[in-house]
Coordinates of C-alpha atoms (C1' of nucleotides) in Angstrom, one line a residue:
Chain D
M1 CA 144.0 -22.3 99.5
A2 CA 146.0 -22.1 96.4
N3 CA 149.3 -20.6 96.7
Q4 CA 150.3 -21.2 92.9
K5 CA 149.8 -18.4 90.8
I6 CA 147.2 -19.1 87.7
N7 CA 147.4 -17.7 84.3
R8 CA 145.0 -16.9 81.4
E9 CA 145.9 -20.2 79.5
Q10 CA 145.4 -22.6 82.4
I11 CA 142.0 -20.9 82.8
I12 CA 140.8 -21.3 79.5
I13 CA 142.0 -25.0 79.3
Q14 CA 140.4 -25.8 82.6
A15 CA 137.4 -23.9 81.5
L16 CA 137.1 -26.0 78.3
E17 CA 137.4 -29.2 80.3
T18 CA 135.0 -28.0 82.8
L19 CA 132.5 -27.2 79.9
Q20 CA 133.0 -30.8 78.9
K21 CA 131.9 -32.0 82.0
S22 CA 129.1 -29.9 81.8
K23 CA 125.4 -31.5 80.7
S24 CA 124.5 -28.2 78.8
F25 CA 126.1 -25.0 77.8
T26 CA 123.8 -23.2 80.4
Q27 CA 125.0 -25.6 83.1
F28 CA 128.7 -23.9 82.1
S29 CA 129.6 -21.4 85.1
L30 CA 132.7 -19.5 85.8
R31 CA 131.9 -20.3 89.5
K32 CA 132.5 -23.9 88.5
V33 CA 135.7 -23.2 86.7
A34 CA 137.0 -21.3 89.7
T35 CA 136.3 -24.4 91.9
D36 CA 137.8 -27.0 89.6
L37 CA 140.9 -24.3 89.6
N38 CA 140.9 -23.9 93.4
V39 CA 140.6 -20.4 93.5
D40 CA 137.8 -18.0 94.5
A41 CA 135.4 -17.0 91.5
S42 CA 136.4 -13.4 91.9
T43 CA 140.1 -14.6 90.9
L44 CA 139.1 -15.1 87.6
Y45 CA 138.1 -11.3 87.1
W46 CA 141.7 -10.2 87.8
H47 CA 142.8 -12.1 84.5
F48 CA 139.5 -11.4 82.5
K49 CA 137.3 -8.5 82.2
N50 CA 134.2 -10.8 82.2
K51 CA 132.7 -14.1 81.3
Q52 CA 132.4 -12.7 77.4
E53 CA 136.2 -12.3 77.2
I54 CA 136.5 -16.2 78.5
L55 CA 134.3 -17.4 76.1
Q56 CA 136.3 -15.3 73.5
A57 CA 139.6 -17.0 74.4
M58 CA 138.0 -20.5 74.5
A59 CA 136.8 -20.3 71.1
A60 CA 140.1 -18.8 69.6
Y61 CA 141.8 -21.6 71.6
V62 CA 139.5 -24.4 70.0
V63 CA 140.0 -22.8 66.5
G64 CA 143.8 -22.6 67.0
R65 CA 143.8 -26.5 67.1
V66 CA 142.8 -26.6 63.3
K67 CA 145.2 -27.6 61.1
I68 CA 145.4 -25.7 57.4
P69 CA 146.0 -28.5 54.6
D70 CA 148.5 -28.6 51.9
T71 CA 148.0 -25.5 49.8
N72 CA 149.4 -27.5 46.9
L73 CA 146.1 -29.7 46.9
K74 CA 143.2 -29.2 44.4
W75 CA 141.3 -26.3 45.6
D76 CA 138.0 -28.4 46.4
D77 CA 140.2 -31.0 48.3
Q78 CA 141.6 -28.1 50.2
L79 CA 138.1 -27.1 51.3
K80 CA 137.3 -30.7 52.1
Q81 CA 140.5 -31.2 54.2
L82 CA 139.9 -27.8 56.1
F83 CA 136.6 -28.4 57.0
S84 CA 136.8 -32.0 57.9
N85 CA 139.6 -30.9 60.0
M86 CA 137.6 -28.3 61.7
F87 CA 134.6 -31.1 62.2
D88 CA 137.1 -33.1 64.0
V89 CA 138.2 -30.1 66.3
Y90 CA 134.6 -29.3 67.2
E91 CA 133.8 -32.9 67.9
R92 CA 137.1 -32.9 70.3
Y93 CA 135.6 -29.8 72.2
P94 CA 132.0 -30.4 73.0
F95 CA 129.8 -27.2 72.7
S96 CA 132.6 -25.6 70.5
A97 CA 130.0 -25.0 68.0
I98 CA 127.9 -23.2 70.3
L99 CA 131.0 -21.3 71.6
M100 CA 131.7 -20.2 68.2
I101 CA 128.0 -18.7 67.9
E102 CA 128.0 -16.9 71.2
T103 CA 131.3 -15.3 70.4
I104 CA 132.5 -12.9 67.8
P105 CA 135.3 -13.8 65.7
S106 CA 137.6 -10.7 66.3
D107 CA 140.9 -12.5 67.1
L108 CA 143.4 -12.8 64.9
V109 CA 143.5 -17.1 64.5
R110 CA 139.7 -17.1 63.5
L111 CA 140.0 -14.2 61.2
K112 CA 143.3 -15.7 59.5
L113 CA 141.0 -18.8 59.1
I114 CA 138.3 -17.2 57.4
D115 CA 140.7 -15.0 55.3
H116 CA 142.4 -18.3 54.4
T117 CA 139.0 -20.0 53.5
I118 CA 138.1 -17.2 51.2
G119 CA 141.6 -17.4 49.4
I120 CA 141.3 -20.8 48.5
M121 CA 138.4 -20.1 46.4
V122 CA 139.8 -16.7 45.2
D123 CA 142.8 -18.6 44.0
A124 CA 140.8 -21.3 42.0
G125 CA 138.9 -18.5 40.1
I126 CA 136.1 -17.8 41.9
D127 CA 135.1 -14.1 42.5
E128 CA 135.5 -12.6 45.9
Q129 CA 131.8 -12.2 46.5
T130 CA 130.8 -15.9 45.9
A131 CA 133.8 -17.0 47.8
N132 CA 132.7 -14.7 50.6
V133 CA 128.9 -16.3 50.4
A134 CA 130.3 -19.9 50.2
A135 CA 132.8 -19.2 53.1
T136 CA 129.7 -18.1 55.2
S137 CA 127.6 -21.2 54.1
F138 CA 130.5 -23.8 55.0
D139 CA 130.7 -22.2 58.5
F140 CA 127.1 -22.4 59.2
L141 CA 126.5 -25.7 58.1
L142 CA 129.5 -26.8 60.3
T143 CA 128.6 -25.1 63.0
G144 CA 124.8 -26.2 62.6
L145 CA 125.4 -29.6 62.6
N146 CA 127.6 -29.8 65.1
I147 CA 125.3 -28.5 67.3
D148 CA 122.7 -30.7 66.4
L149 CA 125.1 -33.6 67.0
T150 CA 126.1 -32.1 70.3
V151 CA 122.4 -32.1 71.5
E152 CA 121.7 -35.3 70.0
N153 CA 124.7 -37.2 71.9
R154 CA 123.3 -35.7 75.2
F155 CA 120.0 -37.0 74.4
R156 CA 121.1 -40.3 73.9
Q157 CA 123.1 -40.5 77.1
Q158 CA 120.4 -39.1 79.1
I159 CA 117.9 -41.6 77.5
V160 CA 120.1 -44.6 78.1
Q161 CA 120.7 -43.6 81.5
N162 CA 116.8 -42.8 82.2
K163 CA 117.8 -39.6 83.6
N164 CA 116.1 -37.3 81.2
A165 CA 112.4 -38.3 80.8
E166 CA 111.8 -35.2 78.9
M167 CA 113.9 -35.8 76.0
A168 CA 112.7 -39.4 75.2
D169 CA 109.2 -37.5 75.3
H170 CA 110.5 -35.2 72.7
V171 CA 111.8 -38.0 70.6
K172 CA 108.5 -39.9 71.0
I173 CA 106.5 -36.9 70.2
I174 CA 108.5 -36.4 67.1
H175 CA 108.0 -39.8 65.8
Q176 CA 104.2 -39.6 66.8
N177 CA 103.7 -36.4 64.7
I178 CA 105.4 -38.0 61.9
K179 CA 103.1 -41.0 61.9
N180 CA 100.1 -39.4 62.8
Y181 CA 100.4 -36.8 60.1
D182 CA 102.0 -39.0 57.5
L183 CA 105.0 -36.6 57.3
K184 CA 106.8 -38.7 54.2
H185 CA 109.7 -37.1 53.6
M186 CA 110.6 -36.5 57.7
Q187 CA 110.2 -40.6 57.5
S188 CA 113.2 -40.7 55.1
S189 CA 115.0 -37.9 57.1
V190 CA 114.9 -39.8 60.0
K191 CA 116.2 -42.6 58.3
I192 CA 118.9 -40.7 56.8
R193 CA 119.9 -39.4 59.8
N194 CA 120.6 -42.8 61.2
Q195 CA 122.1 -44.0 58.1
F196 CA 125.0 -41.4 58.0
S197 CA 127.0 -39.7 60.9
A198 CA 126.7 -36.0 61.4
K199 CA 130.3 -35.9 59.6
E200 CA 129.1 -37.7 56.4
Q201 CA 126.3 -35.3 56.3
F202 CA 128.3 -32.5 56.6
E203 CA 130.6 -33.6 53.6
M204 CA 127.2 -34.1 51.5
G205 CA 126.2 -30.4 52.4
L206 CA 129.7 -29.5 51.5
D207 CA 129.5 -31.3 48.2
L208 CA 126.7 -29.9 47.1
I209 CA 127.8 -26.2 47.7
I210 CA 131.6 -27.1 45.8
D211 CA 128.9 -28.2 42.9
G212 CA 127.2 -24.9 43.1
L213 CA 131.0 -23.3 42.8
K214 CA 131.8 -25.5 39.9
K215 CA 128.8 -24.7 38.0
R216 CA 129.8 -21.0 38.0
L217 CA 133.2 -22.0 37.2
N218 CA 131.8 -23.1 33.8
Chain X
M1 CA 97.6 -8.6 92.1
A2 CA 96.3 -10.0 89.2
N3 CA 92.9 -11.5 89.1
Q4 CA 92.4 -12.2 85.3
K5 CA 93.3 -15.6 84.7
I6 CA 96.0 -16.0 82.0
N7 CA 96.9 -19.2 79.6
R8 CA 99.2 -20.4 77.9
E9 CA 99.2 -18.4 74.4
Q10 CA 99.1 -15.1 76.4
I11 CA 102.4 -16.3 78.1
I12 CA 104.2 -17.1 74.9
I13 CA 103.1 -13.7 73.3
Q14 CA 104.2 -12.1 76.4
A15 CA 107.4 -14.1 76.5
L16 CA 108.1 -12.7 72.6
E17 CA 107.8 -9.3 73.5
T18 CA 109.8 -9.5 76.7
L19 CA 112.5 -11.3 74.6
Q20 CA 112.2 -8.5 72.1
K21 CA 112.9 -5.8 74.8
S22 CA 116.4 -7.9 76.0
K23 CA 119.7 -6.7 75.1
S24 CA 120.5 -10.2 74.6
F25 CA 119.1 -13.8 74.9
T26 CA 120.9 -14.6 78.3
Q27 CA 119.4 -11.6 79.7
F28 CA 116.0 -12.9 79.0
S29 CA 114.2 -14.6 81.8
L30 CA 111.2 -15.9 83.0
R31 CA 111.0 -13.7 86.0
K32 CA 110.8 -10.6 83.9
V33 CA 107.9 -12.3 81.6
A34 CA 106.0 -12.8 84.8
T35 CA 106.4 -9.1 85.6
D36 CA 105.5 -7.9 82.6
L37 CA 102.2 -10.2 82.8
N38 CA 101.6 -8.7 86.3
V39 CA 102.1 -12.5 87.8
D40 CA 104.2 -14.1 90.1
A41 CA 107.0 -16.1 88.6
S42 CA 105.8 -19.4 90.0
T43 CA 102.8 -19.0 88.3
L44 CA 104.4 -20.0 84.9
Y45 CA 105.0 -23.0 86.4
W46 CA 101.3 -23.9 86.5
H47 CA 100.9 -23.3 82.7
F48 CA 104.3 -24.7 81.6
K49 CA 106.7 -27.4 82.7
N50 CA 110.0 -25.6 82.7
K51 CA 111.6 -22.7 80.8
Q52 CA 112.4 -25.2 77.9
E53 CA 109.0 -25.8 77.5
I54 CA 108.2 -22.2 77.1
L55 CA 110.9 -21.5 74.6
Q56 CA 109.9 -24.4 72.6
A57 CA 106.4 -23.5 72.8
M58 CA 107.6 -19.6 71.4
A59 CA 109.6 -21.2 68.6
A60 CA 106.5 -22.8 67.6
Y61 CA 104.4 -20.0 67.5
V62 CA 107.1 -18.1 65.3
V63 CA 107.5 -20.6 62.8
G64 CA 103.4 -20.7 62.5
R65 CA 103.8 -17.3 61.1
V66 CA 105.9 -18.2 58.3
K67 CA 103.5 -18.6 55.1
I68 CA 103.8 -21.5 52.8
P69 CA 104.5 -20.4 48.7
D70 CA 102.1 -21.5 46.0
T71 CA 102.9 -25.0 45.0
N72 CA 102.4 -24.0 41.6
L73 CA 105.4 -21.9 41.1
K74 CA 108.6 -23.7 39.8
W75 CA 110.4 -25.7 42.6
D76 CA 113.4 -23.0 43.0
D77 CA 111.2 -20.1 43.0
Q78 CA 109.1 -21.9 45.8
L79 CA 112.2 -22.5 47.9
K80 CA 113.3 -18.7 47.5
Q81 CA 109.9 -17.5 48.3
L82 CA 109.5 -20.0 51.5
F83 CA 112.7 -18.8 53.1
S84 CA 112.8 -15.5 52.2
N85 CA 109.4 -15.4 54.1
M86 CA 111.0 -17.2 56.9
F87 CA 113.9 -14.5 56.9
D88 CA 111.1 -12.1 57.3
V89 CA 109.5 -13.9 60.4
Y90 CA 112.9 -14.3 61.9
E91 CA 113.4 -10.6 61.4
R92 CA 110.1 -9.6 62.7
Y93 CA 111.0 -11.6 66.1
P94 CA 114.1 -10.6 67.6
F95 CA 116.5 -13.6 68.8
S96 CA 114.0 -16.4 66.9
A97 CA 117.2 -17.8 65.5
I98 CA 118.6 -18.2 68.7
L99 CA 115.3 -19.6 69.8
M100 CA 115.5 -22.4 67.1
I101 CA 119.2 -23.3 67.7
E102 CA 118.2 -23.8 71.6
T103 CA 115.1 -25.6 70.9
I104 CA 114.4 -28.9 69.1
P105 CA 111.8 -29.4 66.2
S106 CA 109.8 -31.8 67.6
D107 CA 106.2 -29.9 67.5
L108 CA 104.0 -30.2 64.5
V109 CA 104.5 -26.7 63.1
R110 CA 108.0 -27.1 62.7
L111 CA 108.1 -30.6 61.5
K112 CA 105.5 -30.0 58.7
L113 CA 107.7 -27.0 57.3
I114 CA 110.7 -29.2 57.1
D115 CA 108.5 -32.1 55.6
H116 CA 107.4 -29.4 53.0
T117 CA 110.8 -27.9 52.0
I118 CA 111.9 -31.3 51.2
G119 CA 108.8 -32.2 49.2
I120 CA 109.3 -29.3 47.1
M121 CA 112.9 -30.7 46.2
V122 CA 111.6 -34.2 45.6
D123 CA 108.9 -33.5 43.5
A124 CA 111.3 -31.7 41.2
G125 CA 113.2 -34.9 40.6
I126 CA 115.8 -34.6 43.5
D127 CA 116.7 -37.6 45.6
E128 CA 115.6 -37.9 49.0
Q129 CA 119.1 -37.8 50.5
T130 CA 120.1 -34.8 48.6
A131 CA 117.0 -32.9 49.5
N132 CA 117.4 -33.6 53.0
V133 CA 120.9 -32.5 52.9
A134 CA 119.9 -29.3 51.0
A135 CA 117.1 -28.3 53.5
T136 CA 119.7 -28.7 56.4
S137 CA 122.1 -26.3 54.3
F138 CA 119.3 -23.9 53.7
D139 CA 118.3 -23.9 57.6
F140 CA 121.4 -23.3 58.8
L141 CA 122.4 -20.8 56.5
L142 CA 119.2 -18.8 57.6
T143 CA 119.7 -19.2 61.0
G144 CA 123.4 -18.7 61.2
L145 CA 122.8 -15.2 59.0
N146 CA 119.8 -14.3 61.1
I147 CA 122.2 -14.7 64.4
D148 CA 125.0 -12.8 62.8
L149 CA 122.5 -10.2 61.8
T150 CA 121.0 -9.7 65.5
V151 CA 124.3 -9.6 66.9
E152 CA 125.3 -6.9 64.3
N153 CA 122.2 -5.0 65.1
R154 CA 122.6 -4.9 68.7
F155 CA 126.3 -3.9 68.4
R156 CA 125.3 -1.0 66.3
Q157 CA 122.8 0.4 68.5
Q158 CA 124.9 0.1 71.5
I159 CA 128.1 1.6 69.7
V160 CA 125.9 4.5 68.9
Q161 CA 124.5 4.9 72.2
N162 CA 128.0 5.0 73.6
K163 CA 126.6 2.2 75.9
N164 CA 128.9 -0.7 75.4
A165 CA 132.7 0.3 74.7
E166 CA 133.2 -3.4 74.6
M167 CA 131.4 -3.8 71.6
A168 CA 133.2 -1.2 69.8
D169 CA 136.5 -2.3 70.8
H170 CA 135.9 -5.8 69.2
V171 CA 135.1 -3.9 66.0
K172 CA 138.2 -1.8 66.4
I173 CA 140.4 -5.1 67.2
I174 CA 138.8 -6.9 63.9
H175 CA 140.0 -3.7 62.0
Q176 CA 143.3 -3.4 63.3
N177 CA 144.0 -7.4 62.9
I178 CA 143.0 -7.1 59.4
K179 CA 145.2 -4.4 58.7
N180 CA 148.0 -5.2 60.9
Y181 CA 148.3 -8.6 59.4
D182 CA 147.2 -7.6 55.6
L183 CA 144.1 -10.0 55.3
K184 CA 143.2 -9.0 52.0
H185 CA 140.0 -11.4 51.6
M186 CA 138.7 -10.5 55.1
Q187 CA 139.0 -6.8 53.9
S188 CA 136.9 -7.5 50.8
S189 CA 134.5 -9.6 53.1
V190 CA 133.9 -6.5 55.2
K191 CA 133.3 -4.5 52.2
I192 CA 130.5 -7.1 51.0
R193 CA 128.8 -7.2 54.4
N194 CA 128.7 -3.7 54.4
Q195 CA 127.3 -3.6 50.5
F196 CA 124.6 -6.1 51.1
S197 CA 122.0 -6.7 53.6
A198 CA 121.8 -9.8 55.5
K199 CA 118.9 -10.9 53.4
E200 CA 120.4 -10.3 50.2
Q201 CA 123.7 -12.5 51.7
F202 CA 121.2 -15.1 52.4
E203 CA 119.9 -15.0 49.1
M204 CA 123.0 -15.6 47.4
G205 CA 123.8 -18.4 49.6
L206 CA 120.7 -19.7 48.6
D207 CA 121.2 -19.5 44.8
L208 CA 124.6 -21.0 45.0
I209 CA 123.3 -24.2 46.6
I210 CA 120.1 -24.0 44.5
D211 CA 123.0 -24.0 41.5
G212 CA 124.6 -27.2 43.3
L213 CA 121.0 -29.1 43.1
K214 CA 120.6 -27.8 39.2
K215 CA 124.0 -29.5 38.5
R216 CA 122.8 -32.7 40.0
L217 CA 119.6 -32.5 38.2
N218 CA 121.3 -32.3 34.7
Chain I
dA1 C1' 91.6 -24.8 88.8
dC2 C1' 94.9 -21.1 89.3
dC3 C1' 97.9 -18.1 92.0
dT4 C1' 101.0 -16.3 95.6
dG5 C1' 105.1 -16.4 99.1
dA6 C1' 108.7 -18.0 100.6
dA7 C1' 112.3 -20.7 100.2
dC8 C1' 116.8 -23.3 97.8
dA9 C1' 120.4 -23.4 95.4
dC10 C1' 122.1 -21.1 91.9
dC11 C1' 124.4 -17.5 89.0
dG12 C1' 128.0 -13.1 87.3
dT13 C1' 130.3 -9.3 89.1
dT14 C1' 132.4 -5.7 92.3
dC15 C1' 135.3 -4.2 95.8
dA16 C1' 137.6 -3.2 99.8
dA17 C1' 140.9 -5.9 102.0
dG18 C1' 144.5 -8.8 102.4
dT19 C1' 149.5 -11.0 101.0
Chain H
dA1 C1' 150.9 -8.4 91.3
dC2 C1' 147.6 -11.9 92.5
dC3 C1' 144.0 -13.7 95.6
dT4 C1' 139.9 -13.8 99.2
dG5 C1' 135.5 -12.9 101.3
dA6 C1' 131.5 -11.0 101.5
dA7 C1' 128.1 -8.5 99.1
dC8 C1' 124.6 -7.5 95.4
dA9 C1' 121.1 -8.1 92.1
dC10 C1' 119.9 -11.5 89.6
dC11 C1' 118.5 -16.4 87.9
dG12 C1' 114.9 -21.6 87.5
dT13 C1' 112.6 -24.2 90.1
dT14 C1' 109.3 -26.1 94.0
dC15 C1' 106.2 -26.3 97.4
dA16 C1' 102.9 -25.5 100.8
dA17 C1' 99.3 -22.6 101.1
dG18 C1' 95.7 -19.6 99.8
dT19 C1' 91.2 -18.6 96.9

DNA sequence: ACCTGAACACCGTTCAAGT
DNA sequence: ACCTGAACACCGTTCAAGT
């Protein structure tokens, strides 16, 4: 069918697009990527060892889009800027947060980013150990909120399209449970989730942890 | 084959055991659960709507094992105790952190736990919004570190057994990259990871966020 | 009410064979 | 060097049919 030779980069770019079209991460498959590339599925195995290696390359590609903020900024502004950039990149590539979780940061791009993050804090006078813990916290908060966001978006789309009654049921069950059992704080929790965007919520979490860091600097 | 009737609880308990035996979350399948139950795979669909519903029930079961600490304790000790309990439960049921991510907290058990967590902070005088953000941060930090831990454990086992050369390769690549590119902070990061257990790292993160909360109470 | 068997539409991966 | 085709051992899910 296809007389053009393909390379690794074309595969991961198409893979990210195919992932974007998918309804869930589970629905994403190499066979679909191959079809979109007009190529047999087995062809991918000439370029990559297995699916895991492709996921790894996809994750590295996404992280590569993250821009490092100006190192002349104040340390807390650098952190806020950096993670804001990461948030935007993750949002640009759906399911990329899941990609990060499914995957190990062994490639240079991701290792460098972690190193840089810790470096910002260490340069500000925070001890290596605390900086490490903070970097981990930031990362998981970002990833977690992003996954939540992805799930929620899918829900809304599917509910609007009446395509997925189950998801609507889930939301109903949540609200019923909250009402029936009078879970006061969950009520305000739902309100806050509707009031603020995922990014704003992430920024609030970021601020909270940064406050923790500042308390230790004093 | 099987003349015994099975019920939902037996299915989720076996499912958790079958999950435990699995080498990865992806390897876990309903067909294996059915085999372990001496039952045809289609039987499960009489008791549950689909795989997602089974995962949901498994997650609820695991969260149900978490014990709520004495409400007479100081608020920060309550939080530490609660999440320490959660950490232990997650460790007892491998892949349960992934279960939480794959799944939506719509059931009562999980909603109640979130409500309780926020309540601890609100009762201490923290505003509803900050308490919400903090609860989210705690949860993602716990989940994230737990996933990391699970992945790492599998790696070590597989490396020791020489069963998975790829994983050993990953570790080698990480170390090579760190050396070749002189990623100083990653070097200390690796050291810290070896020095402290995942639980200790989690507790450090918890302390950091609690410090952030205390700074706001002042 | 509860379970089976067969079928359907999918997967990831391998490997001989082609160009 | 790069790709195909067929095959293998898996999946989740449905549904008529059994008891």
